[in-house]
PDB file of C-alpha atoms in Angstrom:
ATOM      1  CA  MET M  29     111.350 185.329  34.859  1.00 65.00           C
ATOM      2  CA  VAL M  30     108.153 186.475  32.638  1.00 72.00           C
ATOM      3  CA  SER M  31     106.630 189.851  33.069  1.00 74.00           C
ATOM      4  CA  ASN M  32     102.795 190.520  32.344  1.00 72.00           C
ATOM      5  CA  THR M  33     101.261 194.010  32.600  1.00 73.00           C
ATOM      6  CA  ILE M  34      97.606 194.395  32.815  1.00 71.00           C
ATOM      7  CA  ALA M  35      95.537 197.843  32.694  1.00 68.00           C
ATOM      8  CA  ALA M  36      92.620 198.457  34.323  1.00 68.00           C
ATOM      9  CA  THR M  37      90.237 201.658  33.368  1.00 66.00           C
ATOM     10  CA  LYS M  38      89.183 204.279  36.023  1.00 65.00           C
ATOM     11  CA  SER M  39      85.450 204.053  34.418  1.00 52.00           C
ATOM     12  CA  THR M  40      82.838 201.311  35.922  1.00 44.00           C
ATOM     13  CA  ARG M  41      81.238 201.736  32.535  1.00 39.00           C
ATOM     14  CA  SER M  42      84.317 201.174  29.937  1.00 40.00           C
ATOM     15  CA  PHE M  43      86.434 197.926  30.429  1.00 41.00           C
ATOM     16  CA  SER M  44      90.054 197.371  30.157  1.00 45.00           C
ATOM     17  CA  ASN M  45      92.125 194.627  28.870  1.00 45.00           C
ATOM     18  CA  ILE M  46      91.451 192.353  31.677  1.00 54.00           C
ATOM     19  CA  GLY M  47      87.739 193.165  31.209  1.00 53.00           C
ATOM     20  CA  THR M  48      87.084 195.311  34.598  1.00 67.00           C
ATOM     21  CA  SER M  49      87.543 198.789  35.994  1.00 79.00           C
ATOM     22  CA  VAL M  50      89.999 199.969  38.519  1.00 83.00           C
ATOM     23  CA  HIS M  51      87.495 199.466  41.241  1.00 82.00           C
ATOM     24  CA  GLY M  52      86.080 196.058  39.894  1.00 82.00           C
ATOM     25  CA  ALA M  53      89.917 194.610  39.853  1.00 82.00           C
ATOM     26  CA  TYR M  54      91.241 196.115  43.257  1.00 86.00           C
ATOM     27  CA  GLY M  55      88.640 198.228  44.734  1.00 86.00           C
ATOM     28  CA  GLN M  56      86.528 195.602  46.739  1.00 86.00           C
ATOM     29  CA  GLU M  57      87.668 197.595  50.196  1.00 90.00           C
ATOM     30  CA  VAL M  58      86.556 201.053  48.419  1.00 90.00           C
ATOM     31  CA  THR M  59      83.324 202.711  49.764  1.00 90.00           C
ATOM     32  CA  ASP M  60      81.103 205.191  48.069  1.00 89.00           C
ATOM     33  CA  GLU M  61      82.037 207.514  51.216  1.00 93.00           C
ATOM     34  CA  ASP M  62      85.867 207.291  50.458  1.00 92.00           C
ATOM     35  CA  ILE M  63      87.394 210.505  49.223  1.00 92.00           C
ATOM     36  CA  GLU M  64      89.899 209.926  46.135  1.00 89.00           C
ATOM     37  CA  ASP M  65      93.090 209.830  48.421  1.00 92.00           C
ATOM     38  CA  VAL M  66      91.628 207.061  50.865  1.00 94.00           C
ATOM     39  CA  ALA M  67      90.296 205.119  47.693  1.00 91.00           C
ATOM     40  CA  ARG M  68      93.667 205.214  45.944  1.00 92.00           C
ATOM     41  CA  ARG M  69      95.316 203.832  48.942  1.00 95.00           C
ATOM     42  CA  LYS M  70      93.087 200.903  49.494  1.00 95.00           C
ATOM     43  CA  ILE M  71      93.180 200.062  45.749  1.00 93.00           C
ATOM     44  CA  GLU M  72      97.074 200.441  46.092  1.00 95.00           C
ATOM     45  CA  ASN M  73      96.980 197.939  48.972  1.00 95.00           C
ATOM     46  CA  GLU M  74      94.839 195.338  47.290  1.00 92.00           C
ATOM     47  CA  VAL M  75      97.670 195.858  44.191  1.00 92.00           C
ATOM     48  CA  ARG M  76     100.312 195.071  46.541  1.00 93.00           C
ATOM     49  CA  ARG M  77      99.086 191.505  47.236  1.00 89.00           C
ATOM     50  CA  HIS M  78      99.775 190.718  43.840  1.00 83.00           C
ATOM     51  CA  SER M  79     102.632 193.030  42.887  1.00 88.00           C
ATOM     52  CA  ASP M  80     104.958 196.347  43.965  1.00 90.00           C
ATOM     53  CA  ARG M  81     105.102 197.270  40.209  1.00 90.00           C
ATOM     54  CA  PHE M  82     102.399 199.550  39.082  1.00 92.00           C
ATOM     55  CA  GLU M  83     101.861 202.713  37.754  1.00 90.00           C
ATOM     56  CA  TRP M  84      98.656 205.195  38.008  1.00 90.00           C
ATOM     57  CA  HIS M  85      97.977 207.248  34.843  1.00 82.00           C
ATOM     58  CA  GLU M  86      96.501 210.777  34.193  1.00 83.00           C
ATOM     59  CA  ASP M  87      93.156 209.195  33.117  1.00 79.00           C
ATOM     60  CA  GLY M  88      92.889 207.558  36.500  1.00 83.00           C
ATOM     61  CA  SER M  89      93.505 204.043  34.938  1.00 82.00           C
ATOM     62  CA  ILE M  90      96.494 201.702  36.643  1.00 86.00           C
ATOM     63  CA  SER M  91      98.542 199.377  34.944  1.00 85.00           C
ATOM     64  CA  VAL M  92     100.063 196.411  37.293  1.00 88.00           C
ATOM     65  CA  THR M  93     102.768 194.237  36.169  1.00 87.00           C
ATOM     66  CA  HIS M  94     102.917 190.640  37.503  1.00 83.00           C
ATOM     67  CA  ILE M  95     106.600 188.789  37.337  1.00 83.00           C
ATOM     68  CA  VAL M  96     106.372 185.070  37.927  1.00 78.00           C
ATOM     69  CA  ARG M  97     109.080 182.574  37.118  1.00 77.00           C
ATOM     70  CA  ALA M  98     108.467 180.855  33.993  1.00 76.00           C
ATOM     71  CA  ILE M  99     109.243 176.990  35.911  1.00 79.00           C
ATOM     72  CA  ARG M 100     107.013 176.558  38.972  1.00 79.00           C
ATOM     73  CA  THR M 101     106.231 173.302  41.175  1.00 83.00           C
ATOM     74  CA  HIS M 102     102.831 171.887  41.969  1.00 82.00           C
ATOM     75  CA  ASP M 103     103.085 171.073  45.802  1.00 80.00           C
ATOM     76  CA  PRO M 104     100.423 168.176  45.641  1.00 82.00           C
ATOM     77  CA  THR M 105     102.044 166.294  42.805  1.00 85.00           C
ATOM     78  CA  GLY M 106     105.596 167.621  42.743  1.00 86.00           C
ATOM     79  CA  ALA M 107     105.022 168.343  38.883  1.00 85.00           C
ATOM     80  CA  THR M 108     107.161 170.851  37.363  1.00 83.00           C
ATOM     81  CA  GLY M 109     105.572 173.253  34.740  1.00 78.00           C
ATOM     82  CA  PHE M 110     105.845 175.961  32.543  1.00 75.00           C
ATOM     83  CA  PHE M 111     103.930 178.406  34.458  1.00 66.00           C
ATOM     84  CA  PRO M 112     103.420 181.269  32.614  1.00 61.00           C
ATOM     85  CA  ARG M 113     101.696 179.697  29.748  1.00 59.00           C
ATOM     86  CA  ALA M 114      98.349 181.381  30.698  1.00 57.00           C
ATOM     87  CA  SER M 115      99.543 184.934  30.851  1.00 64.00           C
ATOM     88  CA  LEU M 116     101.527 184.670  27.465  1.00 70.00           C
ATOM     89  CA  ARG M 117      98.634 183.222  25.959  1.00 69.00           C
ATOM     90  CA  SER M 118      96.374 185.997  27.220  1.00 75.00           C
ATOM     91  CA  ALA M 119      98.419 188.747  27.304  1.00 82.00           C
ATOM     92  CA  TRP M 120     100.169 188.150  23.766  1.00 86.00           C
ATOM     93  CA  GLY M 121      96.710 186.881  22.161  1.00 83.00           C
ATOM     94  CA  ARG M 122      95.228 189.693  23.298  1.00 84.00           C
ATOM     95  CA  SER M 123      97.605 192.128  21.709  1.00 88.00           C
ATOM     96  CA  ARG M 124      98.050 190.331  18.300  1.00 90.00           C
ATOM     97  CA  HIS M 125      94.022 190.084  18.735  1.00 88.00           C
ATOM     98  CA  HIS M 126      93.673 194.117  19.141  1.00 89.00           C
ATOM     99  CA  GLY M 127      96.410 195.108  16.643  1.00 93.00           C
ATOM    100  CA  ALA M 128      98.770 196.022  19.466  1.00 90.00           C
ATOM    101  CA  THR M 129     101.955 194.528  18.866  1.00 92.00           C
ATOM    102  CA  ARG M 130     104.111 197.610  18.683  1.00 91.00           C
ATOM    103  CA  PRO M 131     104.593 200.431  21.035  1.00 90.00           C
ATOM    104  CA  PRO M 132     102.547 202.129  22.136  1.00 88.00           C
ATOM    105  CA  PHE M 133     100.378 198.829  22.600  1.00 87.00           C
ATOM    106  CA  ARG M 134      97.355 200.682  22.196  1.00 86.00           C
ATOM    107  CA  GLY M 135      94.875 198.272  20.627  1.00 88.00           C
ATOM    108  CA  ASP M 136      91.737 198.852  18.214  1.00 90.00           C
ATOM    109  CA  ASP M 137      89.615 199.101  21.287  1.00 83.00           C
ATOM    110  CA  GLY M 138      91.737 201.416  22.599  1.00 82.00           C
ATOM    111  CA  SER M 139      92.929 199.763  25.648  1.00 80.00           C
ATOM    112  CA  TYR M 140      96.756 199.353  26.513  1.00 81.00           C
ATOM    113  CA  HIS M 141      97.532 195.732  25.371  1.00 83.00           C
ATOM    114  CA  PRO M 142     101.357 195.464  25.794  1.00 86.00           C
ATOM    115  CA  PRO M 143     103.209 191.825  25.165  1.00 89.00           C
ATOM    116  CA  PRO M 144     104.314 190.062  27.950  1.00 88.00           C
ATOM    117  CA  THR M 145     108.192 190.543  28.544  1.00 88.00           C
ATOM    118  CA  TYR M 146     111.204 188.820  30.358  1.00 87.00           C
ATOM    119  CA  GLY M 147     111.246 189.650  33.926  1.00 84.00           C
ATOM    120  CA  ASP M 148     113.795 192.336  33.574  1.00 87.00           C
ATOM    121  CA  GLY M 149     111.367 194.004  31.037  1.00 86.00           C
ATOM    122  CA  THR M 150     113.541 192.862  27.951  1.00 91.00           C
ATOM    123  CA  PRO M 151     110.944 192.256  25.135  1.00 91.00           C
ATOM    124  CA  ILE M 152     110.255 188.529  24.156  1.00 90.00           C
ATOM    125  CA  ASP M 153     110.955 187.983  20.349  1.00 93.00           C
ATOM    126  CA  VAL M 154     107.792 188.082  18.666  1.00 91.00           C
ATOM    127  CA  LYS M 155     108.731 184.584  16.665  1.00 93.00           C
ATOM    128  CA  VAL M 156     108.989 183.309  20.845  1.00 90.00           C
ATOM    129  CA  LEU M 157     105.659 184.712  21.415  1.00 88.00           C
ATOM    130  CA  ASP M 158     104.135 183.137  18.456  1.00 89.00           C
ATOM    131  CA  LEU M 159     105.419 179.881  19.102  1.00 88.00           C
ATOM    132  CA  LEU M 160     104.253 179.952  23.086  1.00 83.00           C
ATOM    133  CA  LEU M 161     100.894 181.180  21.974  1.00 81.00           C
ATOM    134  CA  LYS M 162     100.688 178.172  19.214  1.00 85.00           C
ATOM    135  CA  LEU M 163     101.848 175.384  21.821  1.00 80.00           C
ATOM    136  CA  ALA M 164      99.261 176.844  24.485  1.00 77.00           C
ATOM    137  CA  GLU M 165      96.652 176.448  21.835  1.00 79.00           C
ATOM    138  CA  ASP M 166      97.617 173.434  20.355  1.00 83.00           C
ATOM    139  CA  GLY M 167      97.322 171.696  23.719  1.00 78.00           C
ATOM    140  CA  ALA M 168      93.942 173.211  24.404  1.00 79.00           C
ATOM    141  CA  VAL M 169      90.849 170.776  25.147  1.00 82.00           C
ATOM    142  CA  ASP M 170      87.522 172.214  24.486  1.00 82.00           C
ATOM    143  CA  VAL M 171      84.736 171.268  26.453  1.00 80.00           C
ATOM    144  CA  GLU M 172      81.561 171.154  24.810  1.00 81.00           C
ATOM    145  CA  TRP M 173      79.199 172.400  27.552  1.00 80.00           C
ATOM    146  CA  GLU M 174      75.694 170.978  27.841  1.00 85.00           C
ATOM    147  CA  LYS M 175      72.680 171.660  30.186  1.00 84.00           C
ATOM    148  CA  GLU M 176      73.787 171.234  34.029  1.00 85.00           C
ATOM    149  CA  ASP M 177      77.517 170.231  33.182  1.00 84.00           C
ATOM    150  CA  LEU M 178      79.790 170.949  36.072  1.00 79.00           C
ATOM    151  CA  VAL M 179      83.652 171.272  35.352  1.00 77.00           C
ATOM    152  CA  LEU M 180      86.027 171.180  38.224  1.00 76.00           C
ATOM    153  CA  LEU M 181      89.794 171.889  37.579  1.00 77.00           C
ATOM    154  CA  ASP M 182      92.719 172.611  39.616  1.00 76.00           C
ATOM    155  CA  ASN M 183      93.172 176.344  38.750  1.00 69.00           C
ATOM    156  CA  TYR M 184      96.934 175.608  39.663  1.00 69.00           C
ATOM    157  CA  ALA M 185      97.796 173.102  37.437  1.00 71.00           C
ATOM    158  CA  VAL M 186      95.914 173.956  33.964  1.00 73.00           C
ATOM    159  CA  MET M 187      95.237 177.048  32.175  1.00 70.00           C
ATOM    160  CA  HIS M 188      91.649 177.826  31.839  1.00 68.00           C
ATOM    161  CA  SER M 189      89.953 180.193  29.378  1.00 69.00           C
ATOM    162  CA  ARG M 190      86.869 180.622  26.980  1.00 69.00           C
ATOM    163  CA  LYS M 191      86.581 180.810  23.330  1.00 72.00           C
ATOM    164  CA  PRO M 192      84.205 183.410  21.744  1.00 70.00           C
ATOM    165  CA  TRP M 193      80.753 182.079  21.638  1.00 73.00           C
ATOM    166  CA  ASN M 194      76.981 183.501  21.011  1.00 80.00           C
ATOM    167  CA  GLY M 195      74.993 184.190  24.160  1.00 80.00           C
ATOM    168  CA  THR M 196      75.362 185.884  27.547  1.00 80.00           C
ATOM    169  CA  ARG M 197      77.986 184.504  30.107  1.00 71.00           C
ATOM    170  CA  GLN M 198      76.660 183.718  33.521  1.00 71.00           C
ATOM    171  CA  VAL M 199      78.965 183.200  36.534  1.00 67.00           C
ATOM    172  CA  LEU M 200      77.587 181.016  39.048  1.00 67.00           C
ATOM    173  CA  ALA M 201      80.757 180.945  41.563  1.00 64.00           C
ATOM    174  CA  ALA M 202      84.069 182.316  41.805  1.00 60.00           C
ATOM    175  CA  LEU M 203      86.305 180.328  44.290  1.00 60.00           C
ATOM    176  CA  TRP M 204      89.737 180.978  45.675  1.00 58.00           C
ATOM    177  CA  ASP M 205      91.739 178.672  48.021  1.00 56.00           C
ATOM    178  CA  GLY M 206      94.842 180.367  49.185  1.00 60.00           C
ATOM    179  CA  ASP M 207      96.744 177.691  50.427  1.00 57.00           C
ATOM    180  CA  GLY M 208     100.127 178.127  48.202  1.00 56.00           C
ATOM    181  CA  ARG M 209      99.636 174.971  46.326  1.00 52.00           C
ATOM    182  CA  MET M 210     101.971 176.687  43.772  1.00 51.00           C
ATOM    183  CA  ARG M 211     105.730 177.378  44.743  1.00 57.00           C
ATOM    184  CA  ASP M 212     108.962 178.562  42.443  1.00 57.00           C
ATOM    185  CA  PHE M 213     111.246 176.077  41.367  1.00 53.00           C
ATOM    186  CA  PRO M 214     114.421 176.646  42.492  1.00 63.00           C
ATOM    187  CA  GLU M 215     116.844 178.149  40.550  1.00 63.00           C
ATOM    188  CA  GLY M 216     119.569 176.388  39.053  1.00 60.00           C
ATOM    189  CA  VAL M 217     117.926 172.842  39.619  1.00 58.00           C
ATOM    190  CA  GLU M 218     117.430 171.153  36.206  1.00 59.00           C
ATOM    191  CA  CYS M 219     113.287 169.993  35.299  1.00 52.00           C
TER     192      CYS M 219
END
């Protein structure tokens, strides 16, 4: 089991380690008319769809911890894979990039960037995190985009991210298919 904590800021103008605010990440059901208690309850309902481990902070930000099994099975193919590679790459890469590799994990951008831990909260050795990050980066396939390109990928089977570039980002579509195509690999079964 691997644990990854993400943080979302209260402000809609400042951004967190996931690039959005509390309302941007979890406030889809919140309306302008909602009083704070109602808004918070709606946000918590959305958070609980993903994790029961979250913490509100005095500044109105929230940290949400996700715990996932390290080995997962892709139902359509039956293939097993190392599932948390994306969170390890994203979280540990972000921690290193922002100089937040030691407590209190505040980066040079002022955001909270905790490294991934084992599911029980035990720290993962820095050498292991560095190795996993290197393996993820070594296995990356860069796509050289050209005008009118379209890339389709199975979000359950491959890790995806982007590298820095010059220009503006434009998201044309965000798709979700909640058919449960990934499941936990049974404990005690060898891969």
